[in-house]
mmCIF file of C-alpha atoms in Angstrom:
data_model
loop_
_atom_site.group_PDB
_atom_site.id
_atom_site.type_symbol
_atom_site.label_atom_id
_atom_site.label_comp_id
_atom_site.label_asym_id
_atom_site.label_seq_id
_atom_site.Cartn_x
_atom_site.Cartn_y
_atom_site.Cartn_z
ATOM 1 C CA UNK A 6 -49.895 -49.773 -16.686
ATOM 2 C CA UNK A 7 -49.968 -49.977 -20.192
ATOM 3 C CA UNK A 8 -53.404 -49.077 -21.543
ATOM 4 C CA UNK A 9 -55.615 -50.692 -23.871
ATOM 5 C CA UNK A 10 -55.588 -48.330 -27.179
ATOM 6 C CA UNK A 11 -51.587 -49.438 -27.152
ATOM 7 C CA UNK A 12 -52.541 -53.216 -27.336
ATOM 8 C CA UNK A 13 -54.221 -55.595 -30.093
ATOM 9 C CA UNK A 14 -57.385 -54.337 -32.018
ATOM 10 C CA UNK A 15 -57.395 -51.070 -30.001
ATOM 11 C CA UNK A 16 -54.055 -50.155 -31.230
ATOM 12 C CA UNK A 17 -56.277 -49.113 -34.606
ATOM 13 C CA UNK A 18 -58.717 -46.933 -32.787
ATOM 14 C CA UNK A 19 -59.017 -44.445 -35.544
ATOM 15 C CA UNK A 20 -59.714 -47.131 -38.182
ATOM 16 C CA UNK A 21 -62.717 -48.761 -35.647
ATOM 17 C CA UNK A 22 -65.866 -47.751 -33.978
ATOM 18 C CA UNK A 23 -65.027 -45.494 -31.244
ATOM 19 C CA UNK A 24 -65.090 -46.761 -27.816
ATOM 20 C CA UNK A 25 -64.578 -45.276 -24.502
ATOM 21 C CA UNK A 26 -61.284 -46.535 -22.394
ATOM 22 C CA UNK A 27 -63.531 -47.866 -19.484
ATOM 23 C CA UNK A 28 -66.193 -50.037 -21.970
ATOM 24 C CA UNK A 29 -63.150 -51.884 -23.904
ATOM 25 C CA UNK A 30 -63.455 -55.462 -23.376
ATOM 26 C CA UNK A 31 -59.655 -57.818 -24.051
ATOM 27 C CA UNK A 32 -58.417 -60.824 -23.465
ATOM 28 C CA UNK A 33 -55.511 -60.140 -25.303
ATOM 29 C CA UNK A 34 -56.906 -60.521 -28.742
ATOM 30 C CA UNK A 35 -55.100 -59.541 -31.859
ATOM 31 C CA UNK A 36 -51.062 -59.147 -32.642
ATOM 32 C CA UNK A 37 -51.126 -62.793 -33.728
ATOM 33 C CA UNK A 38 -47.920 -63.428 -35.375
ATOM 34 C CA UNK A 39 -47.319 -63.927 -39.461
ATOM 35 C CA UNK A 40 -44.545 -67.143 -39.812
ATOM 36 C CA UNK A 41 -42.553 -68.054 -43.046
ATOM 37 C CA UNK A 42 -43.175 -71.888 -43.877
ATOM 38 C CA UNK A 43 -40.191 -73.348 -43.954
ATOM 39 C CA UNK A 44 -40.963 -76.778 -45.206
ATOM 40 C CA UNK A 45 -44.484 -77.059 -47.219
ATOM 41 C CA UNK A 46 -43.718 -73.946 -49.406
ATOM 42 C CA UNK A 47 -40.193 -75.442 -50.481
ATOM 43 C CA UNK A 48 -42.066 -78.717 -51.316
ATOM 44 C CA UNK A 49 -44.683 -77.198 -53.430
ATOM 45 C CA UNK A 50 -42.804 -74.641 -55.522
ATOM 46 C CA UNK A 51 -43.740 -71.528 -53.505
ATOM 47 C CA UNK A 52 -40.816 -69.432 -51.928
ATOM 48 C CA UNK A 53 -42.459 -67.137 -50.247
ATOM 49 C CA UNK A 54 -45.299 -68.672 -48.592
ATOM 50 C CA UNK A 55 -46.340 -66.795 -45.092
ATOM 51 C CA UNK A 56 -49.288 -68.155 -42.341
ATOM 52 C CA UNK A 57 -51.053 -65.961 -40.280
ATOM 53 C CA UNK A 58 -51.619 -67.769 -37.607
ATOM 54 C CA UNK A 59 -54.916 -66.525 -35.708
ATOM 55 C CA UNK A 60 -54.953 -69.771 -33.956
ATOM 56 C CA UNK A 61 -52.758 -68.055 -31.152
ATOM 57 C CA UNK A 62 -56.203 -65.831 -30.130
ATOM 58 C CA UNK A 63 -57.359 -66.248 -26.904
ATOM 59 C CA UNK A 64 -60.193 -68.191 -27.406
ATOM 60 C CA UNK A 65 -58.428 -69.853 -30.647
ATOM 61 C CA UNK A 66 -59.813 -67.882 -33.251
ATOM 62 C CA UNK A 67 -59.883 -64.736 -34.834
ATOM 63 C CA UNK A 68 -63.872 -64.430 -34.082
ATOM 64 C CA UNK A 69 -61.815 -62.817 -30.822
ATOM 65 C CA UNK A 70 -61.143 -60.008 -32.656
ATOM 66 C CA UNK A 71 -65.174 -59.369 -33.435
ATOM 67 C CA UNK A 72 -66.212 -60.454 -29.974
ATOM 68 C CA UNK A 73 -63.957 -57.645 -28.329
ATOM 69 C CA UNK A 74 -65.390 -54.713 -30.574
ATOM 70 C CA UNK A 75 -68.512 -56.289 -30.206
ATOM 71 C CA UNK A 76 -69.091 -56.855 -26.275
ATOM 72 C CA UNK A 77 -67.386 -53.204 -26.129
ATOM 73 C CA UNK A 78 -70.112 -51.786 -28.257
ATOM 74 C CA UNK A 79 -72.925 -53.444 -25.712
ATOM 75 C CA UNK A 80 -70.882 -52.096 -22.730
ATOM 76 C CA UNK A 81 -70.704 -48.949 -24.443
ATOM 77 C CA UNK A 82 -74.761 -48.834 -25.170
ATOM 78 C CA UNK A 83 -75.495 -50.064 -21.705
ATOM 79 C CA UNK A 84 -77.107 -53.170 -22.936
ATOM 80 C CA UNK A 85 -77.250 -55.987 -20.652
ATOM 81 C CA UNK A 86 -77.180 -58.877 -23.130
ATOM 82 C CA UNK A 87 -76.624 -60.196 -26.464
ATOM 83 C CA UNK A 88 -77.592 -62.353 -28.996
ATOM 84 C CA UNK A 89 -76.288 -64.548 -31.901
ATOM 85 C CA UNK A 90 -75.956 -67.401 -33.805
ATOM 86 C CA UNK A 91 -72.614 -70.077 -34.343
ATOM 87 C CA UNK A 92 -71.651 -72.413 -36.092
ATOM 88 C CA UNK A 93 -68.794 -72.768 -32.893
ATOM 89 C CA UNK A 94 -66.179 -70.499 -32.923
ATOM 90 C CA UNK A 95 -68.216 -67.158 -32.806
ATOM 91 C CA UNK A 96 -70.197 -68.636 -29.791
ATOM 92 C CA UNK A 97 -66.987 -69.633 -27.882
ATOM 93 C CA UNK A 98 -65.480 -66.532 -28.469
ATOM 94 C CA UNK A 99 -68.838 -64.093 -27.656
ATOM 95 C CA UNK A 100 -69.081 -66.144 -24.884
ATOM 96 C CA UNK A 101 -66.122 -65.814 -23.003
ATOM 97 C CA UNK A 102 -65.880 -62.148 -23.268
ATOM 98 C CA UNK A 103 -69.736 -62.033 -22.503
ATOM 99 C CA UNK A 104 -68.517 -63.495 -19.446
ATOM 100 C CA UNK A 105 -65.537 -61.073 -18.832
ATOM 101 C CA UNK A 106 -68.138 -57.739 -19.418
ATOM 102 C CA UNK A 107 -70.659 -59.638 -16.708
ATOM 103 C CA UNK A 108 -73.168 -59.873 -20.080
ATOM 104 C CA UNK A 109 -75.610 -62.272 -20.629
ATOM 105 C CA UNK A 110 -75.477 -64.283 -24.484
ATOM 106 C CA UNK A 111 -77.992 -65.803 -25.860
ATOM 107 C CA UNK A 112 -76.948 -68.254 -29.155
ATOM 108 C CA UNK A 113 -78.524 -70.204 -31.136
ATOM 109 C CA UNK A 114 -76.121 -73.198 -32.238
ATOM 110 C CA UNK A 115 -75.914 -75.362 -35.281
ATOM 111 C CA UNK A 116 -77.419 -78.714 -35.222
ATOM 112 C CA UNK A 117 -74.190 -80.966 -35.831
ATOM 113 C CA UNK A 118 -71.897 -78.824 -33.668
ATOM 114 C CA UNK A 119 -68.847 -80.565 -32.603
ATOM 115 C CA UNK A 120 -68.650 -81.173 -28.466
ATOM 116 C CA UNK A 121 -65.343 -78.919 -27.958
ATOM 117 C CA UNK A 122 -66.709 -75.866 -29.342
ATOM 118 C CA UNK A 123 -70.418 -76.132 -27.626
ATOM 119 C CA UNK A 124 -68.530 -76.868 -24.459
ATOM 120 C CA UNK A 125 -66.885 -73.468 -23.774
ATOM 121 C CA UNK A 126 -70.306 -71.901 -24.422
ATOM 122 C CA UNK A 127 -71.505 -73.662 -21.444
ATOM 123 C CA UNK A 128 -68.257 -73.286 -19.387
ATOM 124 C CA UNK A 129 -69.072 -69.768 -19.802
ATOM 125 C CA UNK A 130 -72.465 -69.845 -18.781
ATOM 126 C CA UNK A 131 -74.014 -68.882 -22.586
ATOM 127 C CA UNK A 132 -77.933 -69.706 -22.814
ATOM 128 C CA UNK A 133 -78.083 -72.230 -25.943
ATOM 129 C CA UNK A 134 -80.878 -73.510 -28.357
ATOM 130 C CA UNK A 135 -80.065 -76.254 -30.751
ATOM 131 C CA UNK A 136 -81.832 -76.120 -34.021
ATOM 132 C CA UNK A 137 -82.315 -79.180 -36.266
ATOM 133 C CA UNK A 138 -81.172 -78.317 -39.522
ATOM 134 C CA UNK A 139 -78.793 -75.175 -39.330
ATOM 135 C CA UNK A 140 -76.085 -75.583 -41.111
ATOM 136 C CA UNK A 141 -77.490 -77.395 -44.034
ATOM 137 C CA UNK A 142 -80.785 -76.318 -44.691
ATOM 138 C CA UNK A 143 -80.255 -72.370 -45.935
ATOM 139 C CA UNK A 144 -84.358 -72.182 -45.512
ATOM 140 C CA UNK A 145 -83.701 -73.024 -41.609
ATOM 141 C CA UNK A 146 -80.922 -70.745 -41.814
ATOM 142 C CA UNK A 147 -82.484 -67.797 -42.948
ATOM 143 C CA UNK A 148 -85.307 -68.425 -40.317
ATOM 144 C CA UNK A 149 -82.817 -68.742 -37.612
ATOM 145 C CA UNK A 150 -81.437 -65.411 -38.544
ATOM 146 C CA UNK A 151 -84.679 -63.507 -38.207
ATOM 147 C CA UNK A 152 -85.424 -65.075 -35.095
ATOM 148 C CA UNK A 153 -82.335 -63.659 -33.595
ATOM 149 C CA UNK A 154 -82.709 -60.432 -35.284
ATOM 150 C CA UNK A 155 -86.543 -60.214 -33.967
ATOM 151 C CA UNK A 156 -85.187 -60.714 -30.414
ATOM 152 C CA UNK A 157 -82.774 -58.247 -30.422
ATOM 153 C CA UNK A 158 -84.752 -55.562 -31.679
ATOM 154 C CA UNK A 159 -87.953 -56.440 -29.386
ATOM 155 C CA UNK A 160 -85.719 -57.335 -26.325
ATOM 156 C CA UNK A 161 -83.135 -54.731 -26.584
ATOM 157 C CA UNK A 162 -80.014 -57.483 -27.054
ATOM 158 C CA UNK A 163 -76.352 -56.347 -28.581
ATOM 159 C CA UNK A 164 -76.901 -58.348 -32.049
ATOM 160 C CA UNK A 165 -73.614 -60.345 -32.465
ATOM 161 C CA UNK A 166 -73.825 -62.188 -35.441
ATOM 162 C CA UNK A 167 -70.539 -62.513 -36.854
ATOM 163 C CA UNK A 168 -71.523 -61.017 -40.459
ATOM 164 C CA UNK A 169 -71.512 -57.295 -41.565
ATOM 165 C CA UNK A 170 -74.848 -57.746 -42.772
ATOM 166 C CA UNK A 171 -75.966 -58.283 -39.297
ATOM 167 C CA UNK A 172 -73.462 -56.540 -37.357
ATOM 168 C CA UNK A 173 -71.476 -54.419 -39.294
ATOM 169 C CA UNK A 174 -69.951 -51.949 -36.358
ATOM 170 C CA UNK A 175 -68.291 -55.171 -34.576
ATOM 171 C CA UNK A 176 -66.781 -56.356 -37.925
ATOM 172 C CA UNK A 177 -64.959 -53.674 -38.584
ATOM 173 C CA UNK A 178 -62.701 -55.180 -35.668
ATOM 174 C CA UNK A 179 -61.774 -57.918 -38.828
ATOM 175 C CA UNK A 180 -59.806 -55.112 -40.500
ATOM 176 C CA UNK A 181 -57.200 -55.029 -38.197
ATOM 177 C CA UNK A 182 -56.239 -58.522 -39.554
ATOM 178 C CA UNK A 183 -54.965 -56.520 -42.616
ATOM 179 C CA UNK A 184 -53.039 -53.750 -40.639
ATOM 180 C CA UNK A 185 -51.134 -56.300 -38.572
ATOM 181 C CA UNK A 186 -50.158 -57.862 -42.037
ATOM 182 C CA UNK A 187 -48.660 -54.787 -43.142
ATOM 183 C CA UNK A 188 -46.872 -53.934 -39.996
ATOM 184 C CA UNK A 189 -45.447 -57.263 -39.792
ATOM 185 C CA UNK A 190 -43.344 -57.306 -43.415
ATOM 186 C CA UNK A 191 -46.638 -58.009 -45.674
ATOM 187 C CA UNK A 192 -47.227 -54.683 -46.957
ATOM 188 C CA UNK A 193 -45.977 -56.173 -50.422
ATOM 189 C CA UNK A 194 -48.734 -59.458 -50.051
ATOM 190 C CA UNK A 195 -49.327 -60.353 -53.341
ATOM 191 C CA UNK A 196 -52.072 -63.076 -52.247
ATOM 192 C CA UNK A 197 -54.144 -63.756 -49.393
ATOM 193 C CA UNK A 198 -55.825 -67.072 -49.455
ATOM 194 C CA UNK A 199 -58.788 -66.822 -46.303
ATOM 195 C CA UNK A 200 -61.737 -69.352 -45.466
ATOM 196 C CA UNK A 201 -64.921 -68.444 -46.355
ATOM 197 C CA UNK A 202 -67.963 -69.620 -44.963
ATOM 198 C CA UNK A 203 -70.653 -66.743 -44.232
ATOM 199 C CA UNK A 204 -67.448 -64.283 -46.552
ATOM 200 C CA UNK A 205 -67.086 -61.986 -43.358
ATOM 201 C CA UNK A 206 -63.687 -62.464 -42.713
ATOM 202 C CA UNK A 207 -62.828 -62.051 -46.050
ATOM 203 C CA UNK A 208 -64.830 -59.159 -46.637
ATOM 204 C CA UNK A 209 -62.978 -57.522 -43.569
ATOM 205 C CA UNK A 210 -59.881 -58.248 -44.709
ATOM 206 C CA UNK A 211 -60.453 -56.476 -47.398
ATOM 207 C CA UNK A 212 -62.091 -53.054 -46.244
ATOM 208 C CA UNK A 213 -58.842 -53.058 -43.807
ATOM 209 C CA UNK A 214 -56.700 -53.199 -46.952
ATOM 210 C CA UNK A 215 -59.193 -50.662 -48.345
ATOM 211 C CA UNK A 216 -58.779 -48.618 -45.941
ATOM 212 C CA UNK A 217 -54.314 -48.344 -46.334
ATOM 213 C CA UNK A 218 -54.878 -48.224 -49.654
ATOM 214 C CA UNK A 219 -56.582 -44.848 -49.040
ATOM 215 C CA UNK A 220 -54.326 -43.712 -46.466
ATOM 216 C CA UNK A 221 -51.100 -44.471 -49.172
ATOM 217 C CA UNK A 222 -49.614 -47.077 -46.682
ATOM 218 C CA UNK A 223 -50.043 -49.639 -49.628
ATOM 219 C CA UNK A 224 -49.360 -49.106 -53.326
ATOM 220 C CA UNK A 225 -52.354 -51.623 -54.377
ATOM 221 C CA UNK A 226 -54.714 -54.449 -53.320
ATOM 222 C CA UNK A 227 -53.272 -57.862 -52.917
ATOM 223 C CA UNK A 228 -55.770 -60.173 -54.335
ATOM 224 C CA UNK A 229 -57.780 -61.954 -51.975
ATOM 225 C CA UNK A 230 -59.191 -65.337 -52.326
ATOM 226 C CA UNK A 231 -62.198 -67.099 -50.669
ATOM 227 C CA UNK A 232 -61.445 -70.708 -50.013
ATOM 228 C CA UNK A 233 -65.085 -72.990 -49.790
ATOM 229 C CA UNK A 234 -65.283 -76.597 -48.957
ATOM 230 C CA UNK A 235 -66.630 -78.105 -52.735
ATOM 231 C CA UNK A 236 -69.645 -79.431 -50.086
ATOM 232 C CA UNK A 237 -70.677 -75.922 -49.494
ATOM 233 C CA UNK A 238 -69.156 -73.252 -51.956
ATOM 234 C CA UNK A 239 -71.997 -71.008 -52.771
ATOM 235 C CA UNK A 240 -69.612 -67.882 -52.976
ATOM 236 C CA UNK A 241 -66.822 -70.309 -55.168
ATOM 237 C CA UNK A 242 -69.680 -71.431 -57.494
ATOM 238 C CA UNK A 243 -71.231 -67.614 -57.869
ATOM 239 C CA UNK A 244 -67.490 -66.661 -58.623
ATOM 240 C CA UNK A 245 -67.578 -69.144 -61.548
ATOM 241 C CA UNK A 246 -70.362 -68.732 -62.721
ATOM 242 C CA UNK A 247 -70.106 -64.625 -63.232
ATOM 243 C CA UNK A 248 -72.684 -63.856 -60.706
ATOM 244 C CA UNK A 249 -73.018 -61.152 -58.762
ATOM 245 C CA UNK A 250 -74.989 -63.092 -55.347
ATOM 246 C CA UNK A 251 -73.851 -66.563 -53.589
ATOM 247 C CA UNK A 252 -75.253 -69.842 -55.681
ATOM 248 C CA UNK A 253 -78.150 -71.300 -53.938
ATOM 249 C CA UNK A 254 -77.719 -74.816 -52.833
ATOM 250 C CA UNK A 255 -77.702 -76.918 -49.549
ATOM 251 C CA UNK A 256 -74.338 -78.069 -47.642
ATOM 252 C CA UNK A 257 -72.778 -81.208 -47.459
ATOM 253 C CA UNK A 258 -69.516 -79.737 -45.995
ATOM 254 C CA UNK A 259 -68.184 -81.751 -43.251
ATOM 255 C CA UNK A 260 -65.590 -78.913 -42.214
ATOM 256 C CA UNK A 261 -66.753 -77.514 -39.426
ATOM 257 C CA UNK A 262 -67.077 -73.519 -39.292
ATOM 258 C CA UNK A 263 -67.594 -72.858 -42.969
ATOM 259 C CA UNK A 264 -71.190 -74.995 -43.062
ATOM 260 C CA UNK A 265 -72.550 -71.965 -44.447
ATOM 261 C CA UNK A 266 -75.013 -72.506 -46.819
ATOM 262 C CA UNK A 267 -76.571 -68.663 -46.939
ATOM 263 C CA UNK A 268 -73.625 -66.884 -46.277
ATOM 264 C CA UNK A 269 -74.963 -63.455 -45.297
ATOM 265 C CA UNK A 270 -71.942 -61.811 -46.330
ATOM 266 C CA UNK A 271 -71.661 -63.513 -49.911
ATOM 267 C CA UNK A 272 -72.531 -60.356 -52.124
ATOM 268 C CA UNK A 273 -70.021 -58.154 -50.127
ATOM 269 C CA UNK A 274 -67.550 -61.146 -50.457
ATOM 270 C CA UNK A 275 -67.862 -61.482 -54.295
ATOM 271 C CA UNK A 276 -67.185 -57.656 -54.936
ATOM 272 C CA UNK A 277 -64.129 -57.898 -52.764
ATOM 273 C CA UNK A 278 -62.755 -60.753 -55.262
ATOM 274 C CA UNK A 279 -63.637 -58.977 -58.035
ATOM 275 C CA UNK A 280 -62.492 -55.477 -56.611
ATOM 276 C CA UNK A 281 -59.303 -57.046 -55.537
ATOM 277 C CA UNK A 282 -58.701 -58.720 -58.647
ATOM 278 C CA UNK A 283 -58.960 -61.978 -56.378
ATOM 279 C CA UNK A 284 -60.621 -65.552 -57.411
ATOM 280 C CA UNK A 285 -62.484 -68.340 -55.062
ATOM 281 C CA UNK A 286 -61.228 -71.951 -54.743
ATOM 282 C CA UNK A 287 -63.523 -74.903 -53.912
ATOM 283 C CA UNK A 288 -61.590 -77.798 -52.210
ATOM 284 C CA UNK A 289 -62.803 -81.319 -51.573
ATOM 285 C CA UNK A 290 -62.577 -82.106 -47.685
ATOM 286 C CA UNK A 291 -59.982 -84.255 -48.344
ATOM 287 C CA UNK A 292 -57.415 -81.893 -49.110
ATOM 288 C CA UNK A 293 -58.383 -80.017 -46.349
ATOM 289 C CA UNK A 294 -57.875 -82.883 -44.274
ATOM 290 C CA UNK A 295 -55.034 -83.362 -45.702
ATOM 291 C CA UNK A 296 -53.014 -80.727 -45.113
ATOM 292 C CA UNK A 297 -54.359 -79.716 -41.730
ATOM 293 C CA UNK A 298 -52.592 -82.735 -40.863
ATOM 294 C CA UNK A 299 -49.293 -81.755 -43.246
ATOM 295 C CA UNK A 300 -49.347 -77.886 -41.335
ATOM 296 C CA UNK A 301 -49.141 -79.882 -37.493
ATOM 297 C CA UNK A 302 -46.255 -82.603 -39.397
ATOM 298 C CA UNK A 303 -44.002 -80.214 -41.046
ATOM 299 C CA UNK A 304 -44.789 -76.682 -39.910
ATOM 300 C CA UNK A 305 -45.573 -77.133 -36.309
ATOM 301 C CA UNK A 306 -48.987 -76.088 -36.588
ATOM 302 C CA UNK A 307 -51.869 -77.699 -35.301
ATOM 303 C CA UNK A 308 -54.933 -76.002 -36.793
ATOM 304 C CA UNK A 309 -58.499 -76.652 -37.218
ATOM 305 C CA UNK A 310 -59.868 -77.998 -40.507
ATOM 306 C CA UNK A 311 -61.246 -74.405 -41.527
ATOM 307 C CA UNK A 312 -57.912 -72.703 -40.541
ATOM 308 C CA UNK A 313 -56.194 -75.153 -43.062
ATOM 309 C CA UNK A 314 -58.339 -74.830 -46.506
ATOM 310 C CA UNK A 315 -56.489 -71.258 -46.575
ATOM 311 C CA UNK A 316 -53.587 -73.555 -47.451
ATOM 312 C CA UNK A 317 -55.278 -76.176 -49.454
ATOM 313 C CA UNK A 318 -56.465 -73.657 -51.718
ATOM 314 C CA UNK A 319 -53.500 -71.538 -52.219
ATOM 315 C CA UNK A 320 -52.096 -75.166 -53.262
ATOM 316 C CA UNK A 321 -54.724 -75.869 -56.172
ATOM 317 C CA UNK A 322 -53.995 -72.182 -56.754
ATOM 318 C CA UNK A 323 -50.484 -73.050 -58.025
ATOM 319 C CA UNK A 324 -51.165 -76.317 -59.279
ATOM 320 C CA UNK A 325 -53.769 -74.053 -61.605
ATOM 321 C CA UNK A 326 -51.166 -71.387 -62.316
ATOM 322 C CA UNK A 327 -53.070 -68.686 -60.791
ATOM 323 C CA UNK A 328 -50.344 -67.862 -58.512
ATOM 324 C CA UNK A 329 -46.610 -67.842 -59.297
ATOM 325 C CA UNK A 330 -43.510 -69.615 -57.472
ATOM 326 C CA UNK A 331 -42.137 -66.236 -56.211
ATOM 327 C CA UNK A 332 -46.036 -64.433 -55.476
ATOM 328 C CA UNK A 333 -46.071 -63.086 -51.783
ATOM 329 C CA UNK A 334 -48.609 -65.630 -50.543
ATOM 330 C CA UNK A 335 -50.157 -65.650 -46.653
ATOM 331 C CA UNK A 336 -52.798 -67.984 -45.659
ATOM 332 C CA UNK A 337 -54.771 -67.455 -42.633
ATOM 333 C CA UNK A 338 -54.887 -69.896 -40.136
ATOM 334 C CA UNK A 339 -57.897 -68.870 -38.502
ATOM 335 C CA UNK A 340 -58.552 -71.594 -35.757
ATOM 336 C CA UNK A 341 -56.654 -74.081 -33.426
ATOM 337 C CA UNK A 342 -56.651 -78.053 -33.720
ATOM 338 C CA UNK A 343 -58.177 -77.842 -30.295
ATOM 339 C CA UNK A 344 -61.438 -76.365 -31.628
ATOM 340 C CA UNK A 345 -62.245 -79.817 -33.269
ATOM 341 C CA UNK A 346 -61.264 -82.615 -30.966
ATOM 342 C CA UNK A 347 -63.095 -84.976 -33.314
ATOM 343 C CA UNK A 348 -60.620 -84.014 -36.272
ATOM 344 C CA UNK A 349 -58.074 -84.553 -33.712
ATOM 345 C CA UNK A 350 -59.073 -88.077 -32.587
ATOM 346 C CA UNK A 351 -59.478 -88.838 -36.601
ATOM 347 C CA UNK A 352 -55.970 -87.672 -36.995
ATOM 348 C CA UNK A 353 -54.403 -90.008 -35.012
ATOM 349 C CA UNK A 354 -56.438 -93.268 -35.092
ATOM 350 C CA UNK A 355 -54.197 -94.839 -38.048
ATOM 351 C CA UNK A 356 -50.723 -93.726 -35.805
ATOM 352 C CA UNK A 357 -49.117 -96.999 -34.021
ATOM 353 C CA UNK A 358 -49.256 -97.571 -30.275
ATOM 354 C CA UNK A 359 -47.232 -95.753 -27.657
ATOM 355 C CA UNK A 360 -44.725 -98.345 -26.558
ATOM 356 C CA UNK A 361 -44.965 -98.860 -22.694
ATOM 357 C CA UNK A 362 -41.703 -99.553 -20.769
ATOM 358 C CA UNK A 363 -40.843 -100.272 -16.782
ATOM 359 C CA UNK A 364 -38.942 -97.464 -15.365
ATOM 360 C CA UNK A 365 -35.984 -99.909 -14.521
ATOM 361 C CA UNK A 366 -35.498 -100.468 -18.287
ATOM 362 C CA UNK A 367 -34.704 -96.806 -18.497
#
């Protein structure tokens, strides 16, 4: 049988936390494929434009990635439970392989959290609090955060809050994003466009890169790029502004997942832009929108809102000049259509009926 340390994240063992064979936790996360577009890149003016489509995890997202590395770790401590917060994905995602490693999770969920990512939580058996206000109010936030942080130390919980700052051993699973990238033909990336919402993924993304960089694998750093909804871009307004800490400043994002108004992440975030030589986008919902639906038209791929703004940003990139037609350019799609049914419904409303016909007209 083939064993895990072959497989996924645990094929990068040496670059992660070290866990024993018997305490790994998979559901087959990781080894997501990286696609050429073959019909929006042509249409914009960018030849070599690449998706990483993280969609094709196995709870939809690549929060599967952290969630392996990070039940493991429990397993590994003999911890019986853990803790977090979500704004969806995360919770899904801890959840399920909470369930696989017979763990209990405890989350605490954003107030305007959309029915098809609370659902899994429950499917899997998660306990859940609702609190009024997360996800908007960063006051709220921050309190929300030491509440789970307070319960995990006193209580003894695995703390799996997807952010470095809060669990930085299980987000080192992020890197491997990067490694696969390399492996698969985009050792020569000249841009990676990401979503950022609390800047973990981003943040991972780069210290994976970091990390081949050191080892000589790569020549240099592609530049990286944090792509905000304009409702809640605290790291894209910081970047602008020359600072060296996210803006402050409440969200009005409506795309769900990046609602991040104290991104716990942000500072680590904003020296990987500037490290990398990168820059942050801030894109009206809109043109996220908008191209979520154009990715599931032309390129066959049905994301959620979040996993799109990778592309909607590397879009105004061009439009800006900040990228040229020939750059090396992968977006990652971080989460399927099916995580946001509402999007779904949306998308759809303005299409004409189905035509119904007798099966003797056939």
């Amino acid at each position: 049988m083939t064993k895990t340390a072959t497989r996924g994240i645990w094929k990068y063992e040496r670059w992660i936390p070290e866990i024993m064979e018997r305490n790994r936790i998979t559901l087959g996360e990781g080894q997501t494929p990286l696609i050429k577009s073959t019909r929006i890149g042509p249409e914009v003016g960018l030849a070599n434009l690449y998706f990483k489509l993280e969609s094709l995890n196995p709870t939809g997202s690549y929060k599967d990635r952290i969630s392996a590395l990070g039940v493991s770790l429990a397993k590994e401590r003999g911890l019986t439970a853990c803790i977090g917060t979500t704004s969806g994905n995360a919770g899904g995602s801890i959840a399920a392989y909470a369930a696989r490693a017979g763990l209990n999770y405890h989350v605490y969920v954003q107030e305007n959290i959309v029915a098809s990512k609370l659902e899994p939580m429950i499917v899997h058996r998660a306990s859940i609090v609702k609190v009024k206000g997360f996800g908007f109010n960063p006051e709220v936030g921050n309190r929300v955060f030491a509440k789970v942080l307070k319960n995990a130390q006193s209580r003894n919980l695995e703390l799996l809050i997807t952010a470095y700052a809060y669990a930085p051993e299980a987000m080192e699973a992020v890197k491997t994003i990067a490694y696969e990238l390399t492996e698969e033909g985009a050792e020569d990336a000249d841009v990676v466009f990401t979503p950022a919402g609390g800047g973990g993924l981003l943040t991972g993304i780069y210290r994976g890169y970091r990390d081949l960089l050191k080892d000589g694998v790569i020549r240099c750093l592609p530049k990286l790029v944090a792509c905000q909804s304009t409702g809640c871009a605290n790291i894209a307004k910081a970047w602008q502004l020359g600072l060296d800490k996210p803006a402050d400043g409440a969200s009005t994002a409506m795309i769900s997942g990046i609602q991040v108004p104290n991104p716990p992440d942000g500072v680590q975030a904003l020296q990987a832009l500037q490290h990398s030589g990168g820059f942050a986008e801030a894109l009206p919902d809109a043109d996220t929108w908008h191209w979520q639906e154009q990715l599931a038209v032309k390129e066959g791929i049905f994301c959620e809102p979040a996993g799109a703004i990778a592309l909607a940003g590397a879009i105004q990139a061009a439009k800006e000049g900040r990228i040229g037609r020939n750059a090396n350019v992968v977006c990652i799609v971080s989460g399927a259509g099916y995580k946001d049914v509402d999007r779904m419904s949306a998308m759809v409303k303005q299409l004409p009926d189905i035509p119904m016909i007798d099966a003797d007209e056939l």
